[in-house]
Amino acid sequence: MERAYSLWEKGLSGSHHVWGKVELDQRGKVDMKVFPHEKYPFLNKIGKIFGIGHLDQQIRILFNLRNFDILYSPYSKSNTKLLLFLKALGLFRKPIVVTIHQPFWKGKNENKFFRSYSRFYILNYTASIFLSEPLLDKTIKLLKIPEKDYRNKFSLAQWGPDMTYYERYCVKRKSFEECDFFMSAGHTDRDFETLIEAFRGLDYKLKIFCTPKSVPKTLDIPPNVELNWEVTLSFDLIPYYQRSIAILIPLKYPMYKEGCQGMTSLQDVVSFGKPLIMTRNPCLNLDVEKAGIGYCVDMYDVEGWKEKLKILKENKDIWNKMSDNSELTFKETFNSDIFAAQLEKVLLSVYKDKKE
């Protein structure tokens, strides 16, 4: 997180990647400090042996209990496993507030022991902020959590992009005539293979930005598709976002893993006032078709992708309307200020309960 904050300070990344800290600093009611991520790497190697990620950070937190009132962890399970275990034993008494953007059950909810374990796990957090109402509802239903147990623990917050991007990029977006390619960037659960097949034979250009681990397995890449796994910083991607016709979010995952996949890329869609086409994901809080900012296609649907690509490439009026709606969505319902307001409300409520 300190790297994300450092990138924001240098103007290389949006504040939303620091998950509310920047906006809370500006609001002035909550003093949030970024706890260093790693100091003793060997502890993390030991943690991996026992299935505990980020053990180094968690141990150092135990030696800094006097320096904070609430522990806020935007990635919940990934770096709170030890602390939550100690909390269950009554040995860690600080409140823990987390955001939830992925499912807790991982397809094993029919196993009574696993379901009980998952329910016990999530209810040990002092407060859980879900980034999607469908994900919240799904969690309650699949883990069979009684209302009395989650009523004062679960809440919703719409995570959205840095509002400073609005004037900088969204309002000053390029015209339809200035945009000459489609682009897709990301790495989690991406289905670049289906996307490449959709562009095969089309007279449109596609630029894919991925990581070395998410490079598509397709061997015969058509000449109109360009792969890049070297450009990874948000700042370096800005010129490409500005000149893109639309942002494409192809996804693939088993249904038990269905969570908020594609959510980070949605930040880029509205930040630059762009239309989008994405694989349908009912767990996201933003219904892109209802909001009028883009189209959804079914998983692995090559023909569906081709159909929607042609519409956006050949219909300037539709493109302009979706771009306007994307900008409006950013301004009114999907931004960092809205997220920070809800986060602040939760943190202040937890702090009040702690003092009482």
Short mmCIF file of C-alpha atoms in Angstrom, two decimals:
data_model
loop_
_atom_site.label_atom_id
_atom_site.label_comp_id
_atom_site.label_asym_id
_atom_site.label_seq_id
_atom_site.Cartn_x
_atom_site.Cartn_y
_atom_site.Cartn_z
CA MET A 1 0.00 0.00 0.00
CA GLU A 2 2.88 2.38 0.61
CA ARG A 3 3.94 1.84 -3.00
CA ALA A 4 0.44 2.76 -4.18
CA TYR A 5 0.54 5.87 -2.00
CA SER A 6 3.99 6.78 -3.31
CA LEU A 7 2.79 6.44 -6.92
CA TRP A 8 -0.15 8.72 -6.12
CA GLU A 9 2.18 11.31 -4.54
CA LYS A 10 4.27 11.31 -7.72
CA GLY A 11 1.18 11.70 -9.89
CA LEU A 12 1.67 8.27 -11.44
CA SER A 13 -1.53 6.65 -10.14
CA GLY A 14 -5.01 7.55 -8.93
CA SER A 15 -5.91 7.89 -5.25
CA HIS A 16 -8.43 5.03 -5.48
CA HIS A 17 -5.55 2.56 -5.44
CA VAL A 18 -4.87 3.67 -1.84
CA TRP A 19 -8.46 2.75 -0.95
CA GLY A 20 -9.74 5.96 0.67
CA LYS A 21 -6.68 7.27 2.51
CA VAL A 22 -6.18 10.36 0.33
CA GLU A 23 -9.82 11.42 0.54
CA LEU A 24 -10.02 10.73 4.29
CA ASP A 25 -6.93 12.90 4.81
CA GLN A 26 -8.72 15.68 2.93
CA ARG A 27 -11.94 15.26 4.93
CA GLY A 28 -10.02 15.56 8.19
CA LYS A 29 -12.01 13.33 10.54
CA VAL A 30 -9.94 10.15 10.28
CA ASP A 31 -6.16 9.98 10.50
CA MET A 32 -5.11 7.03 8.37
CA LYS A 33 -1.50 5.87 8.27
CA VAL A 34 -0.06 3.41 5.78
CA PHE A 35 1.67 0.53 7.57
CA PRO A 36 4.84 -0.64 5.75
CA HIS A 37 4.24 -3.78 3.75
CA GLU A 38 7.49 -5.69 4.18
CA LYS A 39 10.55 -5.44 6.42
CA TYR A 40 11.66 -9.02 7.09
CA PRO A 41 11.11 -11.09 3.91
CA PHE A 42 12.20 -14.33 5.58
CA LEU A 43 9.08 -14.19 7.76
CA ASN A 44 6.92 -14.26 4.64
CA LYS A 45 8.78 -17.37 3.46
CA ILE A 46 7.98 -19.02 6.78
CA GLY A 47 4.37 -17.89 6.49
CA LYS A 48 3.99 -19.57 3.11
CA ILE A 49 4.92 -22.91 4.67
CA PHE A 50 1.93 -22.56 7.04
CA GLY A 51 -0.40 -20.97 4.48
CA ILE A 52 -0.26 -17.51 6.06
CA GLY A 53 0.35 -14.71 3.59
CA HIS A 54 2.14 -11.49 4.60
CA LEU A 55 3.22 -12.93 7.95
CA ASP A 56 5.93 -10.27 8.31
CA GLN A 57 3.44 -7.42 8.21
CA GLN A 58 1.04 -9.09 10.63
CA ILE A 59 3.76 -9.78 13.21
CA ARG A 60 4.97 -6.18 13.06
CA ILE A 61 1.42 -4.96 13.54
CA LEU A 62 1.30 -6.90 16.82
CA PHE A 63 4.25 -4.83 18.05
CA ASN A 64 2.55 -1.56 17.07
CA LEU A 65 -0.82 -1.96 18.76
CA ARG A 66 -0.51 1.31 20.68
CA ASN A 67 -0.16 3.31 17.49
CA PHE A 68 -3.63 2.75 16.05
CA ASP A 69 -7.28 2.40 17.07
CA ILE A 70 -8.58 0.46 14.08
CA LEU A 71 -6.89 -1.83 11.55
CA TYR A 72 -8.24 -1.20 8.04
CA SER A 73 -7.42 -3.87 5.45
CA PRO A 74 -8.74 -3.31 1.90
CA TYR A 75 -7.72 -6.83 0.88
CA SER A 76 -9.28 -8.62 3.86
CA LYS A 77 -8.21 -12.29 3.87
CA SER A 78 -4.88 -11.84 2.11
CA ASN A 79 -3.09 -10.19 5.03
CA THR A 80 -5.22 -10.70 8.15
CA LYS A 81 -5.24 -14.49 8.56
CA LEU A 82 -3.01 -14.60 11.65
CA LEU A 83 -4.58 -11.52 13.21
CA LEU A 84 -8.08 -12.88 12.72
CA PHE A 85 -7.09 -16.19 14.32
CA LEU A 86 -5.71 -14.31 17.33
CA LYS A 87 -8.85 -12.18 17.42
CA ALA A 88 -10.99 -15.31 17.57
CA LEU A 89 -8.95 -16.42 20.58
CA GLY A 90 -9.37 -13.03 22.23
CA LEU A 91 -5.65 -12.25 21.90
CA PHE A 92 -6.07 -9.44 19.34
CA ARG A 93 -8.68 -6.95 20.46
CA LYS A 94 -8.31 -4.11 17.99
CA PRO A 95 -11.24 -3.66 15.58
CA ILE A 96 -10.58 -4.88 12.03
CA VAL A 97 -12.42 -3.23 9.14
CA VAL A 98 -12.13 -4.78 5.68
CA THR A 99 -13.46 -4.42 2.17
CA ILE A 100 -14.86 -7.52 0.45
CA HIS A 101 -14.61 -7.89 -3.32
CA GLN A 102 -14.24 -11.65 -3.75
CA PRO A 103 -16.34 -14.57 -2.49
CA PHE A 104 -15.53 -16.26 0.80
CA TRP A 105 -16.90 -19.69 0.00
CA LYS A 106 -14.83 -20.73 -3.04
CA GLY A 107 -17.41 -23.30 -4.12
CA LYS A 108 -17.29 -25.32 -0.92
CA ASN A 109 -20.38 -23.87 0.68
CA GLU A 110 -22.16 -27.24 0.54
CA ASN A 111 -19.60 -28.60 2.97
CA LYS A 112 -21.09 -27.83 6.39
CA PHE A 113 -17.72 -27.58 8.12
CA PHE A 114 -16.29 -25.24 5.49
CA ARG A 115 -19.43 -23.11 5.49
CA SER A 116 -19.30 -22.82 9.29
CA TYR A 117 -15.61 -21.92 9.10
CA SER A 118 -16.22 -19.25 6.44
CA ARG A 119 -19.13 -17.82 8.42
CA PHE A 120 -17.05 -17.73 11.60
CA TYR A 121 -14.16 -16.15 9.69
CA ILE A 122 -16.08 -13.26 8.13
CA LEU A 123 -18.09 -12.51 11.28
CA ASN A 124 -14.87 -12.08 13.26
CA TYR A 125 -14.20 -8.90 11.35
CA THR A 126 -15.57 -5.89 13.20
CA ALA A 127 -16.99 -4.46 9.98
CA SER A 128 -17.03 -5.74 6.39
CA ILE A 129 -17.63 -3.27 3.57
CA PHE A 130 -18.86 -5.07 0.45
CA LEU A 131 -18.08 -3.44 -2.87
CA SER A 132 -21.12 -5.01 -4.51
CA GLU A 133 -24.70 -5.55 -3.32
CA PRO A 134 -25.06 -8.82 -5.29
CA LEU A 135 -21.87 -10.11 -3.64
CA LEU A 136 -23.24 -9.14 -0.21
CA ASP A 137 -26.53 -10.91 -0.87
CA LYS A 138 -24.75 -13.97 -2.25
CA THR A 139 -22.48 -14.17 0.80
CA ILE A 140 -25.38 -14.00 3.23
CA LYS A 141 -27.34 -16.64 1.31
CA LEU A 142 -24.56 -19.15 0.66
CA LEU A 143 -23.07 -18.94 4.16
CA LYS A 144 -26.54 -18.85 5.74
CA ILE A 145 -25.73 -15.91 7.99
CA PRO A 146 -28.66 -14.81 10.19
CA GLU A 147 -29.65 -11.14 9.96
CA LYS A 148 -28.97 -10.57 13.65
CA ASP A 149 -25.33 -11.59 13.07
CA TYR A 150 -24.60 -9.35 10.08
CA ARG A 151 -26.95 -6.40 10.66
CA ASN A 152 -24.33 -4.25 12.40
CA LYS A 153 -21.29 -5.71 10.64
CA PHE A 154 -22.01 -5.64 6.89
CA SER A 155 -22.36 -2.54 4.74
CA LEU A 156 -21.94 -1.41 1.13
CA ALA A 157 -19.64 1.11 -0.53
CA GLN A 158 -19.16 1.89 -4.21
CA TRP A 159 -15.44 1.92 -4.94
CA GLY A 160 -14.72 4.46 -7.65
CA PRO A 161 -11.84 6.35 -9.30
CA ASP A 162 -9.95 9.44 -8.18
CA MET A 163 -12.12 12.53 -8.77
CA THR A 164 -9.10 14.57 -9.90
CA TYR A 165 -9.14 12.39 -13.04
CA TYR A 166 -12.52 13.87 -13.93
CA GLU A 167 -11.34 17.32 -15.01
CA ARG A 168 -7.98 16.04 -16.18
CA TYR A 169 -9.10 13.30 -18.57
CA CYS A 170 -12.82 12.61 -18.61
CA VAL A 171 -14.20 16.06 -19.54
CA LYS A 172 -11.37 16.59 -22.03
CA ARG A 173 -11.79 13.24 -23.72
CA LYS A 174 -10.84 12.83 -27.37
CA SER A 175 -13.41 12.80 -30.14
CA PHE A 176 -14.64 9.71 -31.97
CA GLU A 177 -12.45 10.55 -34.98
CA GLU A 178 -9.31 10.74 -32.80
CA CYS A 179 -9.73 7.21 -31.42
CA ASP A 180 -8.32 4.48 -33.63
CA PHE A 181 -8.04 1.20 -31.67
CA PHE A 182 -9.67 -0.90 -28.94
CA MET A 183 -7.73 -1.71 -25.80
CA SER A 184 -7.87 -4.20 -22.95
CA ALA A 185 -5.70 -4.05 -19.83
CA GLY A 186 -5.64 -6.30 -16.78
CA HIS A 187 -4.57 -9.67 -15.49
CA THR A 188 -7.07 -11.19 -13.04
CA ASP A 189 -9.31 -13.86 -14.64
CA ARG A 190 -8.84 -12.33 -18.10
CA ASP A 191 -9.99 -14.16 -21.23
CA PHE A 192 -7.72 -12.61 -23.82
CA GLU A 193 -7.96 -15.78 -25.93
CA THR A 194 -11.66 -15.24 -26.71
CA LEU A 195 -11.02 -11.56 -27.39
CA ILE A 196 -8.24 -12.36 -29.86
CA GLU A 197 -10.53 -14.76 -31.72
CA ALA A 198 -13.17 -12.02 -31.95
CA PHE A 199 -10.67 -9.69 -33.64
CA ARG A 200 -9.46 -12.35 -36.06
CA GLY A 201 -10.61 -11.29 -39.53
CA LEU A 202 -11.89 -7.87 -38.38
CA ASP A 203 -10.42 -4.67 -39.75
CA TYR A 204 -10.02 -3.21 -36.23
CA LYS A 205 -6.90 -2.83 -34.10
CA LEU A 206 -6.63 -4.24 -30.59
CA LYS A 207 -3.96 -3.45 -28.00
CA ILE A 208 -3.71 -5.85 -25.03
CA PHE A 209 -1.79 -4.83 -21.91
CA CYS A 210 -1.16 -7.73 -19.56
CA THR A 211 1.50 -9.16 -17.26
CA PRO A 212 4.00 -11.92 -18.08
CA LYS A 213 1.77 -14.29 -16.08
CA SER A 214 -1.41 -13.38 -17.98
CA VAL A 215 -0.06 -13.44 -21.53
CA PRO A 216 -2.69 -15.17 -23.70
CA LYS A 217 -1.98 -18.75 -24.70
CA THR A 218 -3.01 -18.13 -28.32
CA LEU A 219 -0.06 -19.04 -30.54
CA ASP A 220 -1.10 -17.46 -33.85
CA ILE A 221 -1.75 -13.82 -32.96
CA PRO A 222 -3.38 -11.99 -35.93
CA PRO A 223 -1.57 -8.88 -37.25
CA ASN A 224 -4.25 -6.48 -35.99
CA VAL A 225 -3.65 -7.57 -32.34
CA GLU A 226 -0.72 -6.18 -30.36
CA LEU A 227 0.44 -7.63 -27.01
CA ASN A 228 2.36 -5.63 -24.43
CA TRP A 229 3.43 -6.94 -21.01
CA GLU A 230 6.02 -4.24 -20.29
CA VAL A 231 3.74 -1.22 -19.73
CA THR A 232 2.17 -1.74 -16.30
CA LEU A 233 1.91 1.64 -14.53
CA SER A 234 -1.45 3.41 -14.73
CA PHE A 235 0.31 6.62 -15.72
CA ASP A 236 2.00 4.98 -18.72
CA LEU A 237 -1.32 3.59 -19.95
CA ILE A 238 -3.02 7.01 -20.03
CA PRO A 239 -2.16 7.89 -23.69
CA TYR A 240 -3.58 4.55 -24.80
CA TYR A 241 -6.78 4.96 -22.80
CA GLN A 242 -7.27 8.42 -24.29
CA ARG A 243 -6.99 7.20 -27.87
CA SER A 244 -9.00 4.01 -27.42
CA ILE A 245 -12.40 3.58 -29.05
CA ALA A 246 -13.58 1.53 -26.09
CA ILE A 247 -12.16 -0.40 -23.14
CA LEU A 248 -12.69 -4.16 -23.31
CA ILE A 249 -12.93 -6.37 -20.23
CA PRO A 250 -12.95 -10.07 -21.20
CA LEU A 251 -13.39 -12.38 -18.22
CA LYS A 252 -13.36 -16.10 -17.50
CA TYR A 253 -13.81 -17.83 -14.16
CA PRO A 254 -15.80 -20.70 -12.62
CA MET A 255 -19.11 -19.59 -11.15
CA TYR A 256 -18.00 -20.32 -7.57
CA LYS A 257 -15.30 -17.65 -7.98
CA GLU A 258 -17.74 -15.03 -9.27
CA GLY A 259 -17.00 -11.79 -7.45
CA CYS A 260 -16.01 -8.30 -8.54
CA GLN A 261 -13.78 -9.31 -11.44
CA GLY A 262 -13.34 -6.41 -13.84
CA MET A 263 -14.00 -3.79 -11.17
CA THR A 264 -10.56 -2.17 -11.41
CA SER A 265 -10.87 -1.79 -15.19
CA LEU A 266 -14.26 -0.13 -14.72
CA GLN A 267 -12.40 2.63 -12.89
CA ASP A 268 -10.51 3.34 -16.11
CA VAL A 269 -13.69 3.25 -18.21
CA VAL A 270 -15.33 6.13 -16.37
CA SER A 271 -12.06 7.98 -15.66
CA PHE A 272 -11.62 8.55 -19.39
CA GLY A 273 -15.30 8.82 -20.29
CA LYS A 274 -15.15 5.72 -22.49
CA PRO A 275 -17.68 3.14 -23.67
CA LEU A 276 -16.92 -0.47 -22.80
CA ILE A 277 -17.68 -4.04 -23.72
CA MET A 278 -17.24 -6.67 -21.02
CA THR A 279 -18.05 -10.23 -20.14
CA ARG A 280 -21.29 -10.31 -18.17
CA ASN A 281 -20.70 -10.24 -14.40
CA PRO A 282 -23.86 -9.91 -12.28
CA CYS A 283 -21.79 -9.49 -9.10
CA LEU A 284 -20.64 -6.00 -10.01
CA ASN A 285 -22.45 -3.07 -8.45
CA LEU A 286 -22.50 -1.16 -11.73
CA ASP A 287 -24.91 -2.45 -14.38
CA VAL A 288 -23.09 -1.12 -17.45
CA GLU A 289 -26.02 -1.68 -19.84
CA LYS A 290 -28.55 -0.07 -17.53
CA ALA A 291 -26.18 2.87 -17.03
CA GLY A 292 -25.87 3.13 -20.81
CA ILE A 293 -22.08 3.06 -20.86
CA GLY A 294 -21.50 -0.18 -22.75
CA TYR A 295 -22.43 -3.73 -23.64
CA CYS A 296 -22.15 -7.13 -21.95
CA VAL A 297 -21.47 -10.44 -23.70
CA ASP A 298 -21.59 -13.98 -22.38
CA MET A 299 -18.43 -15.82 -21.37
CA TYR A 300 -16.49 -17.26 -24.36
CA ASP A 301 -18.95 -15.69 -26.83
CA VAL A 302 -16.75 -14.80 -29.83
CA GLU A 303 -19.68 -13.81 -32.06
CA GLY A 304 -21.15 -11.67 -29.29
CA TRP A 305 -17.89 -9.75 -29.05
CA LYS A 306 -17.77 -9.23 -32.83
CA GLU A 307 -21.32 -7.91 -32.91
CA LYS A 308 -20.74 -5.33 -30.16
CA LEU A 309 -17.34 -4.27 -31.55
CA LYS A 310 -18.94 -3.47 -34.92
CA ILE A 311 -21.67 -1.38 -33.27
CA LEU A 312 -19.19 0.84 -31.42
CA LYS A 313 -16.77 1.13 -34.33
CA GLU A 314 -19.42 2.07 -36.89
CA ASN A 315 -21.94 4.17 -34.93
CA LYS A 316 -20.64 7.57 -33.84
CA ASP A 317 -23.95 8.61 -32.22
CA ILE A 318 -24.04 5.50 -30.01
CA TRP A 319 -20.37 6.01 -29.12
CA ASN A 320 -20.95 9.65 -28.13
CA LYS A 321 -24.01 8.79 -26.05
CA MET A 322 -22.15 6.06 -24.15
CA SER A 323 -19.20 8.37 -23.60
CA ASP A 324 -21.52 11.02 -22.14
CA ASN A 325 -23.15 8.44 -19.88
CA SER A 326 -19.74 7.20 -18.75
CA GLU A 327 -18.75 10.73 -17.75
CA LEU A 328 -22.07 11.23 -15.93
CA THR A 329 -21.66 7.94 -14.07
CA PHE A 330 -18.22 9.03 -12.88
CA LYS A 331 -19.50 12.41 -11.73
CA GLU A 332 -22.63 11.26 -9.93
CA THR A 333 -22.40 7.64 -8.75
CA PHE A 334 -19.00 6.04 -9.24
CA ASN A 335 -16.07 7.95 -7.74
CA SER A 336 -13.55 8.08 -4.90
CA ASP A 337 -15.43 10.74 -2.93
CA ILE A 338 -18.52 8.55 -2.64
CA PHE A 339 -16.41 5.62 -1.47
CA ALA A 340 -14.54 7.73 1.09
CA ALA A 341 -17.77 9.11 2.57
CA GLN A 342 -19.07 5.60 3.28
CA LEU A 343 -15.69 4.39 4.54
CA GLU A 344 -15.49 7.35 6.90
CA LYS A 345 -18.98 6.62 8.20
CA VAL A 346 -18.05 2.99 8.97
CA LEU A 347 -14.72 3.85 10.62
CA LEU A 348 -16.24 6.57 12.82
CA SER A 349 -19.05 4.21 13.85
CA VAL A 350 -16.56 1.47 14.78
CA TYR A 351 -14.46 3.99 16.71
CA LYS A 352 -17.52 5.22 18.61
CA ASP A 353 -18.51 1.65 19.56
CA LYS A 354 -14.94 0.95 20.64
CA LYS A 355 -14.86 3.98 22.95
CA GLU A 356 -18.21 3.05 24.48
#
